[in-house]
Coordinates of C-alpha atoms in Angstrom, one line a residue:
X1 CA 108.9 78.4 99.3
X2 CA 107.6 79.3 95.3
X3 CA 103.7 78.4 94.4
X4 CA 103.4 77.6 91.3
X5 CA 100.7 76.2 91.1
X6 CA 96.8 77.2 92.2
X7 CA 96.9 76.8 95.8
X8 CA 97.0 78.2 98.8
X9 CA 100.8 79.7 100.6
X10 CA 101.1 79.7 103.6
X11 CA 104.7 80.7 106.0
X12 CA 105.6 80.4 109.2
X13 CA 107.1 83.0 110.8
X14 CA 110.3 84.1 110.1
X15 CA 110.4 82.0 107.3
X16 CA 111.2 85.0 105.1
X17 CA 114.4 86.4 104.9
X18 CA 115.5 89.9 106.7
X19 CA 117.7 92.5 106.1
X20 CA 118.8 96.0 107.9
X21 CA 118.6 98.5 105.4
X22 CA 120.0 101.9 106.9
X23 CA 119.2 100.8 110.3
X24 CA 115.4 99.8 109.9
X25 CA 115.2 96.0 109.5
X26 CA 113.0 94.6 107.0
X27 CA 111.4 90.6 107.2
X28 CA 110.1 90.0 103.8
X29 CA 106.9 88.0 104.8
X30 CA 105.8 86.9 101.2
X31 CA 107.7 87.7 98.0
X32 CA 107.0 88.1 94.6
X33 CA 108.1 84.5 94.0
X34 CA 105.0 83.1 96.3
X35 CA 102.3 85.3 95.0
X36 CA 102.9 85.3 91.1
X37 CA 104.6 89.0 91.2
X38 CA 101.0 90.1 92.7
X39 CA 101.7 91.5 95.6
X40 CA 104.8 91.7 98.6
X41 CA 104.0 91.6 102.7
X42 CA 107.0 93.1 104.8
X43 CA 107.2 93.8 108.5
X44 CA 109.4 96.6 109.3
X45 CA 110.9 97.8 112.2
X46 CA 112.0 101.3 112.6
X47 CA 113.9 102.2 115.6
X48 CA 113.8 106.0 116.5
X49 CA 115.4 108.7 114.4
X50 CA 114.9 105.8 111.2
X51 CA 113.3 105.5 108.0
X52 CA 114.3 105.5 104.4
X53 CA 114.7 109.1 102.4
X54 CA 111.9 111.3 100.2
X55 CA 111.6 108.6 97.5
X56 CA 108.5 108.5 95.5
X57 CA 107.3 104.5 93.3
X58 CA 104.7 105.7 90.5
X59 CA 105.1 101.4 89.5
X60 CA 104.3 100.4 93.1
X61 CA 101.5 100.5 95.3
X62 CA 102.8 101.3 99.1
X63 CA 100.3 100.7 102.3
X64 CA 101.4 100.8 105.9
X65 CA 99.4 98.9 108.6
X66 CA 100.9 100.1 112.3
X67 CA 101.1 97.2 115.0
X68 CA 102.9 98.7 117.6
X69 CA 104.3 102.6 117.8
X70 CA 103.7 105.6 115.3
X71 CA 105.3 106.8 112.6
X72 CA 105.2 110.1 110.4
X73 CA 104.2 110.1 107.2
X74 CA 105.5 112.9 105.4
X75 CA 104.1 114.5 101.7
X76 CA 105.1 118.5 100.5
X77 CA 101.3 118.8 101.6
X78 CA 100.6 116.7 104.6
X79 CA 102.1 115.1 107.5
X80 CA 100.4 112.4 109.3
X81 CA 101.2 110.6 112.3
X82 CA 100.4 107.0 112.1
X83 CA 99.7 105.8 115.3
X84 CA 98.5 101.5 116.9
X85 CA 95.7 100.7 114.4
X86 CA 96.2 103.2 111.9
X87 CA 96.6 102.3 107.7
X88 CA 98.0 104.9 105.5
X89 CA 98.4 104.1 101.8
X90 CA 100.7 105.6 99.2
X91 CA 99.0 104.8 95.9
X92 CA 99.9 104.3 92.1
X93 CA 102.0 107.7 90.8
X94 CA 102.0 108.8 94.1
X95 CA 103.5 111.6 95.6
X96 CA 107.3 111.7 96.7
X97 CA 106.9 110.7 100.6
X98 CA 109.1 109.7 103.8
X99 CA 107.9 108.1 106.4
X100 CA 109.8 108.7 109.8
X101 CA 110.2 107.3 113.7
X102 CA 110.0 110.6 115.7
X103 CA 109.9 108.9 118.8
X104 CA 111.8 107.0 121.3
X105 CA 110.3 103.9 120.8
X106 CA 110.7 101.0 117.7
X107 CA 107.7 101.0 115.4
X108 CA 106.4 97.8 113.4
X109 CA 104.2 98.1 111.0
X110 CA 103.2 95.3 107.8
X111 CA 104.2 97.0 104.7
X112 CA 102.1 96.2 101.6
X113 CA 103.4 96.9 97.8
X114 CA 101.6 96.3 95.2
X115 CA 103.1 94.7 93.2
X116 CA 105.5 92.4 93.9
X117 CA 109.1 93.3 93.4
X118 CA 110.3 96.6 95.5
X119 CA 111.5 93.4 98.4
X120 CA 114.3 92.3 95.9
X121 CA 115.7 95.9 95.6
X122 CA 115.6 95.4 100.0
X123 CA 117.1 92.1 99.5
X124 CA 119.8 93.6 97.4
X125 CA 120.4 96.5 99.3
X126 CA 120.4 95.5 102.8
X127 CA 122.5 93.0 105.1
X128 CA 121.5 90.3 106.4
X129 CA 120.3 90.2 110.2
X130 CA 118.2 87.9 112.5
X131 CA 114.5 88.7 112.7
X132 CA 114.0 91.8 115.7
X133 CA 117.5 92.8 114.8
X134 CA 118.2 96.2 114.8
X135 CA 121.7 97.7 113.4
X136 CA 122.5 101.4 114.4
X137 CA 121.4 103.9 111.4
X138 CA 124.9 103.9 109.7
X139 CA 126.0 107.3 108.4
X140 CA 124.8 108.5 104.5
X141 CA 128.1 109.2 102.3
X142 CA 128.0 110.1 98.7
X143 CA 129.0 106.6 97.9
X144 CA 126.6 105.1 99.8
X145 CA 124.0 107.9 98.3
X146 CA 125.6 106.8 94.7
X147 CA 125.0 103.2 95.4
X148 CA 121.5 103.3 96.4
X149 CA 120.1 105.8 94.2
X150 CA 121.3 103.3 91.3
X151 CA 120.1 100.4 92.7
X152 CA 116.0 101.9 93.5
X153 CA 116.5 103.3 90.0
X154 CA 117.0 99.3 89.3
X155 CA 113.3 98.6 90.7
X156 CA 111.8 102.0 89.3
X157 CA 111.9 104.7 93.1
X158 CA 113.7 107.6 92.6
X159 CA 115.6 109.3 96.0
X160 CA 115.4 112.7 96.7
X161 CA 117.5 114.4 98.8
X162 CA 117.0 114.3 102.7
X163 CA 116.4 117.4 103.1
X164 CA 113.8 117.7 100.4
X165 CA 110.8 118.8 103.0
X166 CA 112.6 121.3 104.9

């Protein structure tokens, strides 16, 4: 649904596209087309061992609200365990960070991105799946990493080596 007039927008469950991104499942609840580019909201499922590589995105603010389970949010300065009901905010020009599921259960959270746009990157790099479907976490080859870096840069994100925080 595209909101071209100044009126409320309502979306039904699973109305937006869902993709698997490196084993994580991202369902776009509402994207930039419906918010005139102001923000996007993504329902994220992160399996045990899942989560993105260290990254930064100076022109996006990213916030998480944990619905189920817990994730570890990691920066050079801090490691924070966000449990059900927790809220985490990564501000504009925020630090290099990553989040990871170090538990044995699937984590579900809402990811709020402002402005919108990052959801388009997820749709470009991801593989379409049905909602609540988790694919195995693939091995990251050098070719895959180069492809991901190229697409990420197009959307204003920078990816760092997997061992960046070691």
